[in-house]
CSV table of N, CA, C and O in Angstrom, one decimal:
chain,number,residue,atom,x,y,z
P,141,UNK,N,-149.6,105.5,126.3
P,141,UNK,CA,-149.2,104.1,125.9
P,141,UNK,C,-149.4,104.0,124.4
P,141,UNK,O,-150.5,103.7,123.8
P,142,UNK,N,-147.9,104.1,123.7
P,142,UNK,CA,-148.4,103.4,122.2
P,142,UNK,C,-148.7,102.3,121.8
P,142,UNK,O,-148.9,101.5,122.6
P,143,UNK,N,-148.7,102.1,120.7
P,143,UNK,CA,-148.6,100.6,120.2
P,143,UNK,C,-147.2,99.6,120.4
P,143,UNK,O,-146.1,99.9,119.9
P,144,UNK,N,-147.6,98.5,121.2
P,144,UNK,CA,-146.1,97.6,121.5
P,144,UNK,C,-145.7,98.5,123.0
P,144,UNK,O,-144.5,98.4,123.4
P,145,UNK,N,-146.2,99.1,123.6
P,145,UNK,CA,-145.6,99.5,124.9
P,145,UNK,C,-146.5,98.6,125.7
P,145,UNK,O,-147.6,98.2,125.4
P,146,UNK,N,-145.7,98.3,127.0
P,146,UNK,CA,-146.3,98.0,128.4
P,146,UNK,C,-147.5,99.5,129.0
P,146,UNK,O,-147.5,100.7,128.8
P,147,UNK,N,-148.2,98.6,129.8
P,147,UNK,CA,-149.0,99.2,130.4
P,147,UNK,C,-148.0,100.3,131.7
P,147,UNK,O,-146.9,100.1,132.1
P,148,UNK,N,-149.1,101.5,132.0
P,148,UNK,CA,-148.1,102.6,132.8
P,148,UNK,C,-148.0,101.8,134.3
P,148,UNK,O,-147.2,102.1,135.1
P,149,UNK,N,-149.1,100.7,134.6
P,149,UNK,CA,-148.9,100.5,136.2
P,149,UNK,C,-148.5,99.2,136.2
P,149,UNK,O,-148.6,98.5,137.2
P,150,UNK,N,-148.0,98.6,134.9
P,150,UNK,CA,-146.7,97.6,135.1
P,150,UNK,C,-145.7,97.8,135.7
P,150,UNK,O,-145.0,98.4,135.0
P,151,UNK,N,-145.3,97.5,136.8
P,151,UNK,CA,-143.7,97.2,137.5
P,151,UNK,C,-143.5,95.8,137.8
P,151,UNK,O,-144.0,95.1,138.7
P,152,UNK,N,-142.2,95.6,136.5
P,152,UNK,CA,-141.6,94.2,137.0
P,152,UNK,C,-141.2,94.0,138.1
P,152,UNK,O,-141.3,92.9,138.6
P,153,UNK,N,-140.5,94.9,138.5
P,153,UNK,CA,-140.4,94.6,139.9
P,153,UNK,C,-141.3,93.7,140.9
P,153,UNK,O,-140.9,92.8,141.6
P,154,UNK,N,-142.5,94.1,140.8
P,154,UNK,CA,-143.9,93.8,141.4
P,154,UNK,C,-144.7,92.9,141.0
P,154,UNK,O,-145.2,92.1,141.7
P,155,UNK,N,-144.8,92.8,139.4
P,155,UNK,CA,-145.6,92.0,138.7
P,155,UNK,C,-144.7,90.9,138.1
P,155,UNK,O,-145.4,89.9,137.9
P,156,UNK,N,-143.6,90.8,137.8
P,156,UNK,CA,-142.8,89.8,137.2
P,156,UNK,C,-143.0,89.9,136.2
P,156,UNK,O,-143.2,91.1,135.7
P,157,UNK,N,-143.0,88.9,135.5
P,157,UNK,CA,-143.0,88.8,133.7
P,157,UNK,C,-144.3,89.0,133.0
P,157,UNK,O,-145.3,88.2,133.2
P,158,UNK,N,-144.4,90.0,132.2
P,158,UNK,CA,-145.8,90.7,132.0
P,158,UNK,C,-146.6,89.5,131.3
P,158,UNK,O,-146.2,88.8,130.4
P,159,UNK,N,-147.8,89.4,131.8
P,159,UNK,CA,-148.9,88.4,131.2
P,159,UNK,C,-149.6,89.7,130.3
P,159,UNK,O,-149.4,90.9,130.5
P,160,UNK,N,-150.2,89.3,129.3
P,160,UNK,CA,-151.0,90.0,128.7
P,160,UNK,C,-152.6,89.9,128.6
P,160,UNK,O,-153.3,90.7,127.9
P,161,UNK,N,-153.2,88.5,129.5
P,161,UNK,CA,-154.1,88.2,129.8
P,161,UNK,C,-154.7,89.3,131.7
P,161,UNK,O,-155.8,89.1,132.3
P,162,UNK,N,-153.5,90.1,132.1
P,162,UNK,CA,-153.7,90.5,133.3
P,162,UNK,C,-154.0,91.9,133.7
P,162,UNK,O,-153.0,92.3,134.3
P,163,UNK,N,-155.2,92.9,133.5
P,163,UNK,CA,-155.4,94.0,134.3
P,163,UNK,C,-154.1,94.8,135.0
P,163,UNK,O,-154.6,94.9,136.1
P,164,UNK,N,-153.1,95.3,135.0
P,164,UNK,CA,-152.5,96.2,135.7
P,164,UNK,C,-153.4,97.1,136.4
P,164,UNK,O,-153.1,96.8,137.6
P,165,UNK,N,-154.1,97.8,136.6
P,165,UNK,CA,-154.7,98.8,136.6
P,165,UNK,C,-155.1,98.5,138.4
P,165,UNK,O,-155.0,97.4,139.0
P,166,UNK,N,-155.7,99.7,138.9
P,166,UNK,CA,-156.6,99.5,140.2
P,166,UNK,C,-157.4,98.6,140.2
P,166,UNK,O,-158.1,98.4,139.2
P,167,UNK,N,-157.5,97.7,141.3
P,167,UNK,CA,-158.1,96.8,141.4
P,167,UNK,C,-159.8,97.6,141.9
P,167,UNK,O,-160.0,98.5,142.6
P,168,UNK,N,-160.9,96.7,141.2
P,168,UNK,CA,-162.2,97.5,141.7
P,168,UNK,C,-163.1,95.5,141.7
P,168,UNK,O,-162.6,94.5,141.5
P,169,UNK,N,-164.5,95.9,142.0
P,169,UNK,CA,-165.7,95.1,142.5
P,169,UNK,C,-165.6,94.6,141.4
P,169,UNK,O,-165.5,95.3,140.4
P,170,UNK,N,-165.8,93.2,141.4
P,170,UNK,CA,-166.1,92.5,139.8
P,170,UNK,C,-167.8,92.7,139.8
P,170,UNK,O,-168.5,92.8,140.8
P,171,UNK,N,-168.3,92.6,138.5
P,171,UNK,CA,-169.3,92.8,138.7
P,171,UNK,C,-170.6,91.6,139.0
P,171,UNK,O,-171.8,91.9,139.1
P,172,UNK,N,-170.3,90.7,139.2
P,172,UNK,CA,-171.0,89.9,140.0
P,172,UNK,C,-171.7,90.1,141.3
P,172,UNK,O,-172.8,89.7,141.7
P,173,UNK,N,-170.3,90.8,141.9
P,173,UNK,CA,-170.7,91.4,143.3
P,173,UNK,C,-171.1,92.6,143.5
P,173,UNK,O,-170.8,93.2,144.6
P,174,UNK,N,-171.8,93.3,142.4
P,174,UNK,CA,-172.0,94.8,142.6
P,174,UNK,C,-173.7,94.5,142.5
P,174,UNK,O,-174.4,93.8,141.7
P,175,UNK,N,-174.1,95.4,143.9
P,175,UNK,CA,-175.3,95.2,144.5
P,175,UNK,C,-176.2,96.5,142.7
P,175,UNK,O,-175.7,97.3,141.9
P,176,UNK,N,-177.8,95.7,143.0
P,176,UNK,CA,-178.1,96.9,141.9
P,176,UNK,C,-177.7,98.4,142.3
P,176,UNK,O,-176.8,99.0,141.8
P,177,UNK,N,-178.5,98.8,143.2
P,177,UNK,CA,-177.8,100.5,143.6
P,177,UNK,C,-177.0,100.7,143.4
P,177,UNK,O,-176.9,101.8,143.0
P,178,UNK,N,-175.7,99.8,143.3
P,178,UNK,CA,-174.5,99.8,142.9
P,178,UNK,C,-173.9,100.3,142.0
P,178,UNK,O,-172.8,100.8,142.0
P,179,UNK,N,-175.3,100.0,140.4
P,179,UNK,CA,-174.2,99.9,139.1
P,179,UNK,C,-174.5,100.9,138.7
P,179,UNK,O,-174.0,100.8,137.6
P,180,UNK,N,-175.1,102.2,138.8
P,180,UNK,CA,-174.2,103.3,138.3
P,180,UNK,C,-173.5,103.9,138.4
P,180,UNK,O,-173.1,104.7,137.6
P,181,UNK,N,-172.8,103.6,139.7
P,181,UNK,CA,-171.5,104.1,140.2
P,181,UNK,C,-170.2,103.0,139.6
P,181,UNK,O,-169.1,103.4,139.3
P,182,UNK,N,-170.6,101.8,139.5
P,182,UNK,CA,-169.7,100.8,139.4
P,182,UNK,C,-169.4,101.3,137.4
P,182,UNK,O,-168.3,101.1,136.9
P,183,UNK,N,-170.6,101.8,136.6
P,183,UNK,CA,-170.6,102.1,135.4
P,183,UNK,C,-169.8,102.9,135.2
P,183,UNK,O,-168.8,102.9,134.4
P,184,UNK,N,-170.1,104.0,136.1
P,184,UNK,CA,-169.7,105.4,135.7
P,184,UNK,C,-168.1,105.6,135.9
P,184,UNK,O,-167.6,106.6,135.4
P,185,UNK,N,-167.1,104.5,136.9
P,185,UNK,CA,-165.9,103.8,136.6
P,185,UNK,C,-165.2,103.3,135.5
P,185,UNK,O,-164.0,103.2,135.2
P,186,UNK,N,-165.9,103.2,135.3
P,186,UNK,CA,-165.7,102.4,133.7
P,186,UNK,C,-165.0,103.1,132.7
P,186,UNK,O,-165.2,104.3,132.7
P,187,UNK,N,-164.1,102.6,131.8
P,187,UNK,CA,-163.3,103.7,130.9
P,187,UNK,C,-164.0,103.3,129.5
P,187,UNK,O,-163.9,102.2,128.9
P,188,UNK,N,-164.9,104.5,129.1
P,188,UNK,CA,-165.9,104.1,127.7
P,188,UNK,C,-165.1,104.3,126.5
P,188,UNK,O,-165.9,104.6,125.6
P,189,UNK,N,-163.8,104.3,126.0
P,189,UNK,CA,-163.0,105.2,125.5
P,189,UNK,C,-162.6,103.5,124.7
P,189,UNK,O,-162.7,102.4,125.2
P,190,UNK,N,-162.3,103.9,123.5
P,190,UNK,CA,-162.2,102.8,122.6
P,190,UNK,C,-161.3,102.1,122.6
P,190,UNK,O,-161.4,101.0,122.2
P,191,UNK,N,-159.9,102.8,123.0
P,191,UNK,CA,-158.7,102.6,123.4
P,191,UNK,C,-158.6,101.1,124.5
P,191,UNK,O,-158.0,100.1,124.2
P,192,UNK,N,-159.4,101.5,125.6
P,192,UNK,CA,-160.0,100.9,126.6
P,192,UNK,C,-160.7,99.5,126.2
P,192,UNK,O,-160.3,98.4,126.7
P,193,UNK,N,-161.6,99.7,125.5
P,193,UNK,CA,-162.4,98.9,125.0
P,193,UNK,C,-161.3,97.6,124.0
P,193,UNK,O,-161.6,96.5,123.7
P,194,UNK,N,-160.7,97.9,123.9
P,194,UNK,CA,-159.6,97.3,122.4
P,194,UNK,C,-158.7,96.5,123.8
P,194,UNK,O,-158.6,95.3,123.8
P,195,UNK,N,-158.2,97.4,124.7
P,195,UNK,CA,-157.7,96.6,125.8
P,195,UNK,C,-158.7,95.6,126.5
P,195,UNK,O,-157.9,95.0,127.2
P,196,UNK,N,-159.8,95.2,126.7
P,196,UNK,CA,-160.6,94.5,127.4
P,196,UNK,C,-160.4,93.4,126.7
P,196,UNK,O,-159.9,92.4,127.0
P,197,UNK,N,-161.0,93.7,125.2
P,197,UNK,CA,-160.6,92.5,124.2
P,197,UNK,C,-160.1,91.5,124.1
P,197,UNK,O,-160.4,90.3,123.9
P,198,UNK,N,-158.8,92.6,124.1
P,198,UNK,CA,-157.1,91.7,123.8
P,198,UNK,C,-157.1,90.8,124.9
P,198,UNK,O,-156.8,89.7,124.8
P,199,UNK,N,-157.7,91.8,126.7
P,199,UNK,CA,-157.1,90.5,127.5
P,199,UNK,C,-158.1,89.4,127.8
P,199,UNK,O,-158.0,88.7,128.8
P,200,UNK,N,-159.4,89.4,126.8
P,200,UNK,CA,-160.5,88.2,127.4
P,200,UNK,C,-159.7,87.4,125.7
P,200,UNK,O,-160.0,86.2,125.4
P,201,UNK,N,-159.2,87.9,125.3
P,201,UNK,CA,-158.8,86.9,124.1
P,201,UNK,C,-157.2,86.4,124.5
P,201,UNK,O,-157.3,85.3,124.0
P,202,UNK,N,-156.5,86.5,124.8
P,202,UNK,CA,-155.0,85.9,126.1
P,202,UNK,C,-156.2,85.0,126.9
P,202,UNK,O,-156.1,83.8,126.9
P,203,UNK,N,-156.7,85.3,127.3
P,203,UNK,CA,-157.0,84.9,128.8
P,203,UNK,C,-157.8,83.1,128.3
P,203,UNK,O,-157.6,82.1,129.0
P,204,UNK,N,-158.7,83.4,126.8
P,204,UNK,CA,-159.2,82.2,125.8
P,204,UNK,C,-158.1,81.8,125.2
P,204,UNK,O,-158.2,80.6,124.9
P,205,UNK,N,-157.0,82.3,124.9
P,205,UNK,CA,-156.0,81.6,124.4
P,205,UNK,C,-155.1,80.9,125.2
P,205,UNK,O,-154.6,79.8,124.9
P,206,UNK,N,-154.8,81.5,126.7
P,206,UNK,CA,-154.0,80.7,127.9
P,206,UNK,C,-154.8,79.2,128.3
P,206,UNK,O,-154.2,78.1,128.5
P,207,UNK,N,-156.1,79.4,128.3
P,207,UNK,CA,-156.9,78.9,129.0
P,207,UNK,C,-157.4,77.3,127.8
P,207,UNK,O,-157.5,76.1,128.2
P,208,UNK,N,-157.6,77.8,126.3
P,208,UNK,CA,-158.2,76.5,126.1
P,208,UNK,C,-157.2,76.3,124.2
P,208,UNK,O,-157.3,75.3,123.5
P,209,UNK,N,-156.3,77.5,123.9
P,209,UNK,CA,-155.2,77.0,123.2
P,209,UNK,C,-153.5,76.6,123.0
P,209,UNK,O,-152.8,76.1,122.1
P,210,UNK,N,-153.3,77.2,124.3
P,210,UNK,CA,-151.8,77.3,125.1
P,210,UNK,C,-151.3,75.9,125.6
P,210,UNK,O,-150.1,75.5,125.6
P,211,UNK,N,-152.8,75.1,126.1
P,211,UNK,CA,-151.9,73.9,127.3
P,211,UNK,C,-151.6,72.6,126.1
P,211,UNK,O,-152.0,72.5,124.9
P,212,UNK,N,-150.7,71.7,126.7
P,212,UNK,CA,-150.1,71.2,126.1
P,212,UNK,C,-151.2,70.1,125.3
P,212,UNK,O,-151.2,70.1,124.1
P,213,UNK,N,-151.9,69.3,125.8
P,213,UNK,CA,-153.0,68.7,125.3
P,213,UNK,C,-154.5,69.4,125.6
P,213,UNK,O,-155.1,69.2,126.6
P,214,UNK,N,-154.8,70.3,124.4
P,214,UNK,CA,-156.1,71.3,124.4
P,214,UNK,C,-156.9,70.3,123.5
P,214,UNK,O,-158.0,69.9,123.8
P,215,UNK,N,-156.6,70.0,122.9
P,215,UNK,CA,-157.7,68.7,121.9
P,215,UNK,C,-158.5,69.3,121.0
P,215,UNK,O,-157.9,69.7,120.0
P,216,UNK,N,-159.7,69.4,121.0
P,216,UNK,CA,-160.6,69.9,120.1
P,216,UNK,C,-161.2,71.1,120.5
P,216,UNK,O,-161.4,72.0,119.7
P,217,UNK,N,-161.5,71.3,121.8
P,217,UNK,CA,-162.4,72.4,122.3
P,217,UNK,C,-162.0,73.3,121.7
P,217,UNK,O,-163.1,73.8,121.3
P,218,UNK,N,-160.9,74.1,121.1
P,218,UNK,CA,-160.7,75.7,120.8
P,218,UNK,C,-161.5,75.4,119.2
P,218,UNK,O,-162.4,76.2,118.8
P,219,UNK,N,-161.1,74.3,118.6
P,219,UNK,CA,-161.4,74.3,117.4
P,219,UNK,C,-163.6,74.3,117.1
P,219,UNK,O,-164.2,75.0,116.3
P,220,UNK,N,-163.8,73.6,118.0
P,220,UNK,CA,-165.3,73.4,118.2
P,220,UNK,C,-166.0,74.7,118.6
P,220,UNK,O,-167.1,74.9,118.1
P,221,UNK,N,-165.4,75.6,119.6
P,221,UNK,CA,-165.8,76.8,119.6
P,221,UNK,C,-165.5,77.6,119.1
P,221,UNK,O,-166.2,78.6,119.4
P,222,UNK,N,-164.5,78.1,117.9
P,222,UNK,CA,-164.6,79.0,116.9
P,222,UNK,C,-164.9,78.4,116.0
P,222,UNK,O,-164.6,79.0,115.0
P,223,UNK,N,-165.7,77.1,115.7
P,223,UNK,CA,-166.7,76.8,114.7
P,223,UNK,C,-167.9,77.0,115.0
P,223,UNK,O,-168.6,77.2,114.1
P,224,UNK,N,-168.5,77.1,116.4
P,224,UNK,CA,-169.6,77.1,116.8
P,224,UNK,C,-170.2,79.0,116.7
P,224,UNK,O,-171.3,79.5,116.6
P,225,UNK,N,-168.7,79.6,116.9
P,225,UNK,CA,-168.8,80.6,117.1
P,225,UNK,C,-169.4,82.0,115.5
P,225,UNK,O,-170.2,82.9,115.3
P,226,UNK,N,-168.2,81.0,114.7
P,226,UNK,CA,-168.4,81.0,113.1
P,226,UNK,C,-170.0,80.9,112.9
P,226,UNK,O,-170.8,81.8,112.5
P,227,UNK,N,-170.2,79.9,113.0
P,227,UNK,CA,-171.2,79.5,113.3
P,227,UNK,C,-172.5,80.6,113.0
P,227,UNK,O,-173.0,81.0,112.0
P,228,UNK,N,-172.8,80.7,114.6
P,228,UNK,CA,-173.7,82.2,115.2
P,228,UNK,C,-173.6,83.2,114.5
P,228,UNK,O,-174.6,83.8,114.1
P,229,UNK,N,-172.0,83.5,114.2
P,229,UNK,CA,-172.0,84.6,113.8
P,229,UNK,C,-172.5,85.5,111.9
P,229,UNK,O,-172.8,86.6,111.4
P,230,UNK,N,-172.2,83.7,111.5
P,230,UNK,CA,-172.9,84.0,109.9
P,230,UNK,C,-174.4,83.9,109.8
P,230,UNK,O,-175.0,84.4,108.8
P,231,UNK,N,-175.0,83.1,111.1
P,231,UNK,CA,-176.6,83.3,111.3
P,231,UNK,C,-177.0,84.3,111.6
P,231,UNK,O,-178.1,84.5,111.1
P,232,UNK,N,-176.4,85.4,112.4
P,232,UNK,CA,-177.1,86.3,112.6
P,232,UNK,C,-176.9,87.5,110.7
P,232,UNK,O,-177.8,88.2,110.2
P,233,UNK,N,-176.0,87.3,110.4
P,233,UNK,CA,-175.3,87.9,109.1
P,233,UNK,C,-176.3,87.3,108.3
P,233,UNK,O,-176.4,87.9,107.2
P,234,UNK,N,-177.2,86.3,108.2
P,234,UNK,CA,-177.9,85.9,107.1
P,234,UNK,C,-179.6,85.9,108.0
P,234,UNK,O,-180.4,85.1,107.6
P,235,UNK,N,-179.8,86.6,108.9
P,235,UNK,CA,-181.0,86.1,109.6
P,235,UNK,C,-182.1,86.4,108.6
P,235,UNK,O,-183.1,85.7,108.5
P,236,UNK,N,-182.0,87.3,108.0
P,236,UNK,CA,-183.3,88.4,107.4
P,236,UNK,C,-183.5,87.2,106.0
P,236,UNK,O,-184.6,86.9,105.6
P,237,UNK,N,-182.3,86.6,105.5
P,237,UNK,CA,-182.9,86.0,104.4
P,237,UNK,C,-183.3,84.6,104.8
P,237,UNK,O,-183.9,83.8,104.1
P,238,UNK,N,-182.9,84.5,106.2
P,238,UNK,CA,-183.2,82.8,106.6
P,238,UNK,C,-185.2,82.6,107.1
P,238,UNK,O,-186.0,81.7,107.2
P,239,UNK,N,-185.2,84.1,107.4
P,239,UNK,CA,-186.7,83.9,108.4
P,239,UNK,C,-187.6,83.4,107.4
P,239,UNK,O,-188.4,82.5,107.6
P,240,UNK,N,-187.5,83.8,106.5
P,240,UNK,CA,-188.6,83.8,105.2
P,240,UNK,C,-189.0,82.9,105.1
P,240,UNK,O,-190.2,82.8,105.0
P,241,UNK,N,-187.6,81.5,104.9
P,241,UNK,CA,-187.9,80.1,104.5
P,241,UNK,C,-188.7,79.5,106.1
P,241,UNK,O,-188.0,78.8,106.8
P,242,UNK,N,-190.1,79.8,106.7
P,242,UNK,CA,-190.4,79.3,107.5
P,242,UNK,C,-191.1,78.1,107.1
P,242,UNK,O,-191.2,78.2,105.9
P,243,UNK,N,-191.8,76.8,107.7
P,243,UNK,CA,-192.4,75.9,107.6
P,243,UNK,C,-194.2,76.4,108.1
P,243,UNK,O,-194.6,76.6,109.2
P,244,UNK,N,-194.8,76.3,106.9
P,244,UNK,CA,-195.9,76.6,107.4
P,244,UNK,C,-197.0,75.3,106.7
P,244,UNK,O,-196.7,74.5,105.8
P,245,UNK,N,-198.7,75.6,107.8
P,245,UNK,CA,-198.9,74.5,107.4
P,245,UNK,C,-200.1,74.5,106.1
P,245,UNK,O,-200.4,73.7,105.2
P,246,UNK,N,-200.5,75.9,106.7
P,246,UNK,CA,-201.4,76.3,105.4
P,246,UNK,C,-200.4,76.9,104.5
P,246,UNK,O,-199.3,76.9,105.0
P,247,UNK,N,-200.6,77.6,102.8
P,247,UNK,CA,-199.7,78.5,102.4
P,247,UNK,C,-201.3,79.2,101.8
P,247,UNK,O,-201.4,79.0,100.6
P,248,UNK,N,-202.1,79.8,102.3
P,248,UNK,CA,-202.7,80.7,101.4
P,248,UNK,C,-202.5,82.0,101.9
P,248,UNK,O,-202.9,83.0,101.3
């Protein structure tokens, strides 16, 4: 599968008009329902392959964009959460120079 191709176990015939928020693939155990003994087997399923990884991505990012930027009246929520997200993500990028500034009560 290159870049801009459909997935290999897409058939329109079967699936209709391709979502890009949607798994083609074998269906397996979500992981909620995988008992502990379970998850090294349920792991070792898993495709570790970066390729893979880039696809999981794309469809939990479709799946946030169907879900809270797509519908016709979305309002603020998408906006509030990629500021919130902004957010976290420059705190943790500045944590080492933030800790310093702590509030203490003695200073010797």
């Amino acid at each position: 599968m290159g870049l801009g191709d459909l997935p290999k176990q897409y058939n329109k015939a079967v699936h209709g008009p391709y979502d890009p928020a949607i798994f083609y693939g074998k269906k397996d155990v979500p992981l909620s329902q995988v008992k502990i003994y379970q998850l090294p087997a349920w792991l070792a399923r898993r495709n570790p392959s970066p390729v893979a990884m880039t696809r999981a991505v794309s469809r939990a990012y479709w799946r946030w964009n169907h879900k809270y930027m797509a519908p016709k009246y979305c309002g603020l929520t998408p906006l509030l959460q990629i500021a919130v997200g902004w957010s976290g993500f420059f705190y943790l990028l500045n944590y080492n120079s933030i800790s310093h500034h702590t509030n203490a009560k003695y200073h010797w």
